[in-house]
């Protein structure tokens, strides 16, 4: 037992040193991408696993259609990145194989299809690794239900919390297991600034700081405190403290939910509550997600790779809506506002206002390609 304890203490010492160094690095000068100043924007498209290659191929087709002129003029390049597959990741025992990571880093933004995340073991999730490697600290997830006056934007901290050391816990066989949760000063301040800046720019007056600071006293306590420090620079915005449990209930409470606008929250709570919020909008298949850093940004569906659909031979009926929403967010991020607006309008028509096809994930619904065609046809008529 003594050996286990010594080993764990040594491991904790090196984790502490590493995380302190990470926090210091965040405070250093940042390299911020200004898309307007780039002579060419390279969009990398990662196919991923399961239904990923199907819905990402459809998104590529959509981008080729929407960005025809920009691509022809050499202002935008679409680059398909192969190799972010579970088979290759297992073979290399790496969340993102080195050659794939190099290709990703040679792009300005990434559109990523779902990748399979294994339960247990030590192979880290590709999502989590990409968020860390590209330092994509703000996970922005909008949820809108106009009929119910719901217009929420979640700012989920994306590089810390339970995730940063999630694959590097300590276990003593037959006895106990420890995982680590890390919150840093700069890591919290930058997500808080992103949330309050968004609120200010979009005329929102309420930011909910969602934690469990009554129990996770050190990490969430610090998160909440620092968010309030940042809030002091935004006097026109009300910053409210909420606990994650009651906020989870509030989102399904029809009497109160529409008063919330912007949420800022640590990584794991953000993961969980954004699935709940997406479900209120119509399901996880309907929501897109932006992972924003200073230099890079990655856009993805919020759902998984749906291996069961592939096993059952239903891949062609996969719903690409979540990837299309991610595509819309990406277009807007790189400055292609007109194309993003068109896509947004067409998506609303094709999924809510006058849907000609319904996607059910089964042969009684439209295929992914039929839906893609329908969407492009709708865009052409706008
Ligand atoms: C998400 C997903 C990921 C997460 C998984 C696939 C690692 O659930 O993007 O919300 O937990 O962040
Ligand atoms: Mg999730």
Coordinates of C-alpha atoms and ligand atoms in Angstrom, one line a residue:
X1 CA 0.0 0.0 0.0
X2 CA 2.8 2.4 0.9
X3 CA 4.2 2.0 -2.6
X4 CA 0.8 3.0 -4.2
X5 CA 0.7 6.0 -1.9
X6 CA 4.2 7.1 -2.8
X7 CA 3.6 6.6 -6.5
X8 CA 0.3 8.6 -6.3
X9 CA 2.0 11.5 -4.4
X10 CA 4.7 11.6 -7.0
X11 CA 2.1 11.6 -9.8
X12 CA 0.2 14.4 -8.1
X13 CA 3.4 16.5 -7.7
X14 CA 4.0 16.3 -11.5
X15 CA 0.4 17.0 -12.3
X16 CA 0.5 20.1 -10.1
X17 CA 3.7 21.3 -11.8
X18 CA 2.3 20.7 -15.2
X19 CA -1.0 22.5 -14.5
X20 CA 0.7 25.5 -12.9
X21 CA 2.8 25.8 -16.0
X22 CA -0.3 25.6 -18.2
X23 CA -1.9 28.4 -16.2
X24 CA 1.2 30.6 -16.6
X25 CA 1.3 30.0 -20.3
X26 CA -2.3 31.2 -20.7
X27 CA -1.3 34.5 -19.2
X28 CA 1.4 35.0 -21.8
X29 CA 0.8 37.0 -25.0
X30 CA -1.8 35.4 -27.2
X31 CA -1.8 34.7 -30.9
X32 CA -5.2 35.8 -32.2
X33 CA -6.4 35.0 -35.7
X34 CA -8.0 37.9 -37.5
X35 CA -9.9 36.2 -40.3
X36 CA -10.4 39.4 -42.2
X37 CA -6.7 39.7 -42.6
X38 CA -6.0 36.2 -43.9
X39 CA -5.3 36.0 -47.6
X40 CA -6.7 32.4 -47.6
X41 CA -8.8 30.6 -45.0
X42 CA -8.2 26.8 -44.8
X43 CA -11.2 24.8 -43.5
X44 CA -10.2 21.3 -42.4
X45 CA -13.0 18.7 -42.4
X46 CA -12.6 15.6 -40.2
X47 CA -14.8 12.6 -41.0
X48 CA -14.6 10.9 -37.6
X49 CA -16.4 7.6 -36.8
X50 CA -19.8 5.9 -37.2
X51 CA -22.1 8.2 -39.0
X52 CA -19.4 10.9 -39.0
X53 CA -18.1 10.3 -42.6
X54 CA -21.6 10.4 -43.9
X55 CA -22.7 13.7 -42.3
X56 CA -19.4 15.4 -42.8
X57 CA -19.4 14.5 -46.5
X58 CA -22.8 16.1 -46.7
X59 CA -21.4 19.2 -44.9
X60 CA -18.6 19.4 -47.4
X61 CA -21.1 19.3 -50.3
X62 CA -23.0 22.1 -48.6
X63 CA -19.8 24.2 -48.1
X64 CA -18.8 23.7 -51.8
X65 CA -22.3 25.0 -52.7
X66 CA -22.3 28.0 -50.3
X67 CA -18.7 29.0 -50.9
X68 CA -18.4 28.3 -54.6
X69 CA -17.1 31.8 -55.4
X70 CA -14.7 32.0 -52.5
X71 CA -13.3 28.6 -53.3
X72 CA -12.9 29.4 -57.0
X73 CA -11.1 32.6 -56.2
X74 CA -8.7 30.8 -53.8
X75 CA -9.9 32.7 -50.8
X76 CA -11.1 29.6 -49.1
X77 CA -9.8 26.0 -49.3
X78 CA -11.7 22.9 -48.1
X79 CA -9.3 20.2 -46.9
X80 CA -10.6 16.8 -46.0
X81 CA -8.5 15.3 -43.1
X82 CA -8.4 11.5 -43.0
X83 CA -7.2 9.5 -40.1
X84 CA -9.1 10.8 -37.1
X85 CA -10.7 7.3 -36.7
X86 CA -11.0 5.1 -33.7
X87 CA -9.1 2.3 -35.5
X88 CA -6.1 4.6 -36.2
X89 CA -6.3 6.1 -32.7
X90 CA -6.2 2.7 -31.1
X91 CA -3.3 1.5 -33.4
X92 CA -1.2 4.6 -32.5
X93 CA -2.5 4.6 -28.9
X94 CA -3.0 8.3 -29.3
X95 CA -6.1 10.5 -29.0
X96 CA -5.0 12.3 -32.1
X97 CA -2.2 10.6 -34.1
X98 CA 0.8 13.1 -34.7
X99 CA 0.4 13.3 -38.5
X100 CA -3.3 14.0 -38.1
X101 CA -2.7 16.7 -35.5
X102 CA -0.1 18.3 -37.8
X103 CA -2.6 18.4 -40.6
X104 CA -5.2 19.9 -38.3
X105 CA -2.8 22.6 -37.1
X106 CA -2.1 23.6 -40.7
X107 CA -5.8 24.7 -41.0
X108 CA -7.4 27.8 -39.6
X109 CA -10.7 26.2 -38.6
X110 CA -12.0 22.7 -38.3
X111 CA -15.4 21.2 -39.0
X112 CA -15.4 17.9 -37.1
X113 CA -17.8 15.0 -37.3
X114 CA -18.4 12.9 -34.1
X115 CA -15.6 10.6 -33.0
X116 CA -16.0 7.5 -30.8
X117 CA -15.0 8.0 -27.2
X118 CA -14.1 4.8 -25.4
X119 CA -15.4 4.2 -21.8
X120 CA -12.6 3.4 -19.3
X121 CA -9.0 2.6 -20.5
X122 CA -6.5 5.4 -21.0
X123 CA -7.1 6.4 -24.6
X124 CA -8.3 10.0 -24.3
X125 CA -11.3 11.3 -26.2
X126 CA -10.3 12.9 -29.6
X127 CA -12.7 15.8 -28.8
X128 CA -11.0 16.5 -25.5
X129 CA -7.5 16.2 -27.0
X130 CA -8.4 18.6 -29.8
X131 CA -9.9 21.1 -27.5
X132 CA -6.7 21.0 -25.4
X133 CA -4.2 20.9 -28.3
X134 CA -5.8 23.8 -30.1
X135 CA -6.6 25.5 -26.8
X136 CA -10.3 25.9 -27.7
X137 CA -11.4 27.2 -24.3
X138 CA -14.9 28.4 -25.1
X139 CA -17.5 25.9 -26.0
X140 CA -20.4 27.9 -27.3
X141 CA -23.8 26.2 -27.6
X142 CA -26.8 28.1 -28.7
X143 CA -30.3 26.7 -28.1
X144 CA -33.4 28.5 -29.6
X145 CA -37.1 27.7 -29.4
X146 CA -38.7 30.9 -30.8
X147 CA -42.3 29.7 -30.0
X148 CA -41.4 29.5 -26.3
X149 CA -39.3 32.6 -26.3
X150 CA -36.2 30.5 -25.5
X151 CA -32.9 32.0 -26.7
X152 CA -30.1 30.6 -24.7
X153 CA -26.3 30.6 -25.2
X154 CA -24.2 28.4 -23.1
X155 CA -20.5 29.2 -22.6
X156 CA -19.1 25.9 -21.4
X157 CA -15.5 26.1 -20.2
X158 CA -13.8 23.6 -22.5
X159 CA -10.2 22.9 -21.4
X160 CA -10.3 22.4 -17.6
X161 CA -12.5 21.0 -14.9
X162 CA -12.9 17.2 -14.8
X163 CA -11.8 16.9 -18.4
X164 CA -8.2 18.1 -18.3
X165 CA -6.9 15.2 -16.2
X166 CA -9.8 12.9 -16.7
X167 CA -7.7 10.1 -18.2
X168 CA -5.0 10.5 -15.7
X169 CA -6.5 9.7 -12.3
X170 CA -5.1 7.3 -9.7
X171 CA -6.6 3.9 -8.7
X172 CA -5.5 1.6 -6.0
X173 CA -6.7 -1.9 -7.0
X174 CA -9.7 -3.2 -4.9
X175 CA -9.6 -0.1 -2.8
X176 CA -10.3 3.3 -4.3
X177 CA -10.1 5.5 -7.3
X178 CA -9.3 9.3 -7.6
X179 CA -9.9 11.6 -10.5
X180 CA -8.8 15.2 -10.5
X181 CA -10.7 18.4 -11.3
X182 CA -8.7 21.5 -12.1
X183 CA -9.8 25.1 -12.2
X184 CA -7.2 27.9 -13.0
X185 CA -7.4 31.6 -12.6
X186 CA -6.7 32.5 -16.2
X187 CA -8.7 29.5 -17.5
X188 CA -11.8 30.8 -15.7
X189 CA -11.3 34.5 -16.5
X190 CA -11.0 33.9 -20.2
X191 CA -14.3 31.9 -20.4
X192 CA -16.0 34.5 -18.2
X193 CA -14.8 37.3 -20.5
X194 CA -16.0 35.4 -23.6
X195 CA -19.5 35.0 -22.0
X196 CA -19.8 38.6 -20.8
X197 CA -18.4 40.0 -24.1
X198 CA -21.0 38.0 -26.0
X199 CA -23.8 39.3 -23.7
X200 CA -22.7 42.9 -24.2
X201 CA -22.3 42.6 -28.0
X202 CA -25.7 40.9 -28.3
X203 CA -27.7 43.2 -26.0
X204 CA -28.2 40.5 -23.4
X205 CA -28.6 41.7 -19.8
X206 CA -28.4 38.5 -17.8
X207 CA -25.6 36.0 -17.3
X208 CA -26.1 33.0 -15.1
X209 CA -23.0 31.6 -13.4
X210 CA -23.7 28.0 -12.9
X211 CA -21.7 25.9 -10.4
X212 CA -22.0 23.6 -7.4
X213 CA -19.8 25.9 -5.3
X214 CA -21.6 24.8 -2.1
X215 CA -20.0 21.3 -2.5
X216 CA -17.0 21.8 -4.9
X217 CA -15.8 24.6 -2.7
X218 CA -12.3 25.1 -4.1
X219 CA -12.7 24.7 -7.8
X220 CA -16.3 25.9 -8.3
X221 CA -15.9 28.4 -5.5
X222 CA -13.0 30.0 -7.4
X223 CA -14.9 29.8 -10.7
X224 CA -17.8 31.7 -9.4
X225 CA -15.7 34.3 -7.6
X226 CA -13.6 35.0 -10.8
X227 CA -16.7 35.2 -12.9
X228 CA -18.0 37.9 -10.6
X229 CA -14.7 39.7 -10.8
X230 CA -15.0 39.8 -14.6
X231 CA -18.7 40.8 -14.3
X232 CA -17.6 44.0 -12.5
X233 CA -16.4 45.2 -15.9
X234 CA -19.9 44.8 -17.3
X235 CA -22.1 46.9 -15.0
X236 CA -25.1 46.8 -17.5
X237 CA -25.3 43.0 -17.1
X238 CA -26.7 41.2 -14.1
X239 CA -24.6 38.3 -13.0
X240 CA -26.6 35.7 -11.1
X241 CA -25.2 32.7 -9.2
X242 CA -27.1 29.4 -9.7
X243 CA -26.4 25.9 -8.6
X244 CA -26.3 23.3 -11.4
X245 CA -29.0 21.1 -9.8
X246 CA -31.7 23.7 -9.6
X247 CA -30.7 25.2 -13.0
X248 CA -31.2 21.7 -14.5
X249 CA -34.7 21.8 -13.1
X250 CA -35.3 25.4 -14.2
X251 CA -34.6 24.5 -17.8
X252 CA -37.7 22.3 -17.8
X253 CA -39.7 24.8 -15.8
X254 CA -41.8 26.5 -18.4
X255 CA -42.7 29.4 -16.1
X256 CA -39.1 30.6 -15.6
X257 CA -36.9 29.3 -18.3
X258 CA -37.3 32.0 -20.9
X259 CA -35.8 34.6 -18.6
X260 CA -32.3 33.0 -18.9
X261 CA -30.1 34.3 -21.7
X262 CA -26.4 33.5 -21.3
X263 CA -24.9 30.8 -19.1
X264 CA -21.3 30.4 -18.1
X265 CA -20.3 27.2 -16.5
X266 CA -17.5 24.7 -15.8
X267 CA -16.8 21.9 -18.3
X268 CA -18.7 18.9 -17.0
X269 CA -21.9 20.8 -16.0
X270 CA -21.8 22.4 -19.4
X271 CA -21.5 19.1 -21.1
X272 CA -24.6 17.7 -19.3
X273 CA -26.9 20.7 -19.3
X274 CA -26.3 21.4 -23.0
X275 CA -27.6 18.0 -23.9
X276 CA -30.7 18.7 -21.8
X277 CA -31.1 22.1 -23.4
X278 CA -30.7 20.6 -26.9
X279 CA -33.4 18.1 -26.1
X280 CA -35.8 20.9 -25.3
X281 CA -35.0 22.3 -28.8
X282 CA -35.8 19.0 -30.4
X283 CA -32.9 16.7 -29.6
X284 CA -29.1 16.6 -29.6
X285 CA -29.3 16.0 -33.4
X286 CA -30.6 19.6 -33.8
X287 CA -27.8 21.5 -32.0
X288 CA -24.4 22.7 -33.2
X289 CA -21.4 23.5 -31.1
X290 CA -18.5 26.0 -31.5
X291 CA -15.2 25.4 -29.8
X292 CA -13.4 28.7 -29.9
X293 CA -9.8 29.6 -29.0
X294 CA -7.7 32.7 -29.8
X295 CA -5.9 31.1 -32.7
X296 CA -8.0 28.1 -33.9
X297 CA -11.7 27.2 -33.8
X298 CA -13.4 23.9 -34.2
X299 CA -17.1 23.3 -35.0
X300 CA -18.9 20.1 -34.4
X301 CA -22.2 18.3 -33.9
X302 CA -23.0 17.8 -30.2
X303 CA -24.1 14.2 -30.5
X304 CA -22.0 11.0 -30.7
X305 CA -21.0 8.8 -33.7
X306 CA -24.2 6.6 -33.5
X307 CA -22.4 3.3 -34.0
X308 CA -25.7 1.4 -33.7
X309 CA -27.0 3.1 -36.9
X310 CA -24.0 1.8 -38.8
X311 CA -24.3 -1.7 -37.3
X312 CA -28.0 -1.8 -38.3
X313 CA -27.2 -0.5 -41.8
X314 CA -29.1 2.8 -41.3
X315 CA -26.1 5.1 -41.8
X316 CA -27.6 6.7 -44.9
X317 CA -30.5 7.9 -42.8
X318 CA -28.3 9.8 -40.4
X319 CA -29.5 13.4 -39.6
X320 CA -26.9 16.0 -40.7
X321 CA -28.8 18.9 -39.0
X322 CA -26.4 19.2 -36.1
X323 CA -23.4 19.3 -38.5
X324 CA -25.2 21.9 -40.6
X325 CA -25.7 24.0 -37.5
X326 CA -22.0 23.7 -36.7
X327 CA -21.3 24.7 -40.3
X328 CA -23.5 27.8 -39.9
X329 CA -21.6 28.8 -36.7
X330 CA -18.3 28.2 -38.6
X331 CA -19.3 30.4 -41.5
X332 CA -20.3 33.2 -39.2
X333 CA -17.0 32.8 -37.2
X334 CA -14.8 33.2 -40.3
X335 CA -16.7 36.2 -41.5
X336 CA -19.0 34.6 -44.2
X337 CA -22.1 36.2 -42.5
X338 CA -24.3 36.3 -45.7
X339 CA -23.8 32.5 -46.3
X340 CA -24.4 31.8 -42.5
X341 CA -27.6 33.8 -42.6
X342 CA -28.9 32.0 -45.7
X343 CA -28.1 28.6 -44.1
X344 CA -29.8 29.6 -40.9
X345 CA -33.0 30.7 -42.7
X346 CA -33.0 27.6 -44.9
X347 CA -32.5 25.3 -41.9
X348 CA -35.4 26.9 -40.2
X349 CA -37.6 26.3 -43.3
X350 CA -36.5 22.8 -43.8
X351 CA -36.8 21.7 -40.2
X352 CA -39.5 23.8 -38.6
X353 CA -41.6 26.0 -40.8
X354 CA -42.4 23.9 -43.9
X355 CA -40.5 20.7 -43.7
X356 CA -41.0 18.6 -46.9
X357 CA -38.9 15.8 -45.6
X358 CA -38.6 14.4 -42.1
X359 CA -35.5 12.7 -40.9
X360 CA -36.2 9.8 -38.6
X361 CA -32.9 7.9 -38.8
X362 CA -34.9 5.0 -40.5
X363 CA -36.1 4.1 -44.0
X364 CA -39.4 5.8 -43.3
X365 CA -37.5 9.2 -43.3
X366 CA -35.4 11.1 -45.7
X367 CA -31.7 10.1 -46.3
X368 CA -28.9 12.4 -45.3
X369 CA -28.3 13.2 -49.0
X370 CA -32.0 13.9 -49.8
X371 CA -32.1 16.3 -46.9
X372 CA -28.9 18.0 -48.1
X373 CA -30.4 18.4 -51.6
X374 CA -33.6 19.8 -50.1
X375 CA -31.6 22.3 -48.1
X376 CA -29.5 23.5 -51.0
X377 CA -32.6 23.8 -53.2
X378 CA -34.2 25.9 -50.4
X379 CA -31.1 28.1 -50.2
X380 CA -31.2 28.7 -54.0
X381 CA -34.8 29.9 -53.7
X382 CA -34.1 32.5 -50.9
Ligands
LIG1 C1 -19.7 16.8 -26.1 C2 -19.4 15.3 -25.9 C3 -18.0 15.1 -25.5 C4 -17.8 15.8 -24.2 C5 -17.5 13.6 -25.5 C6 -17.8 13.0 -26.8 C7 -16.1 13.5 -25.0 O1 -20.3 14.8 -25.0 O2 -19.0 17.5 -26.9 O3 -20.5 17.3 -25.4 O4 -18.0 15.2 -23.1 O5 -17.4 16.9 -24.2
LIG2 MG1 -21.8 16.1 -24.4

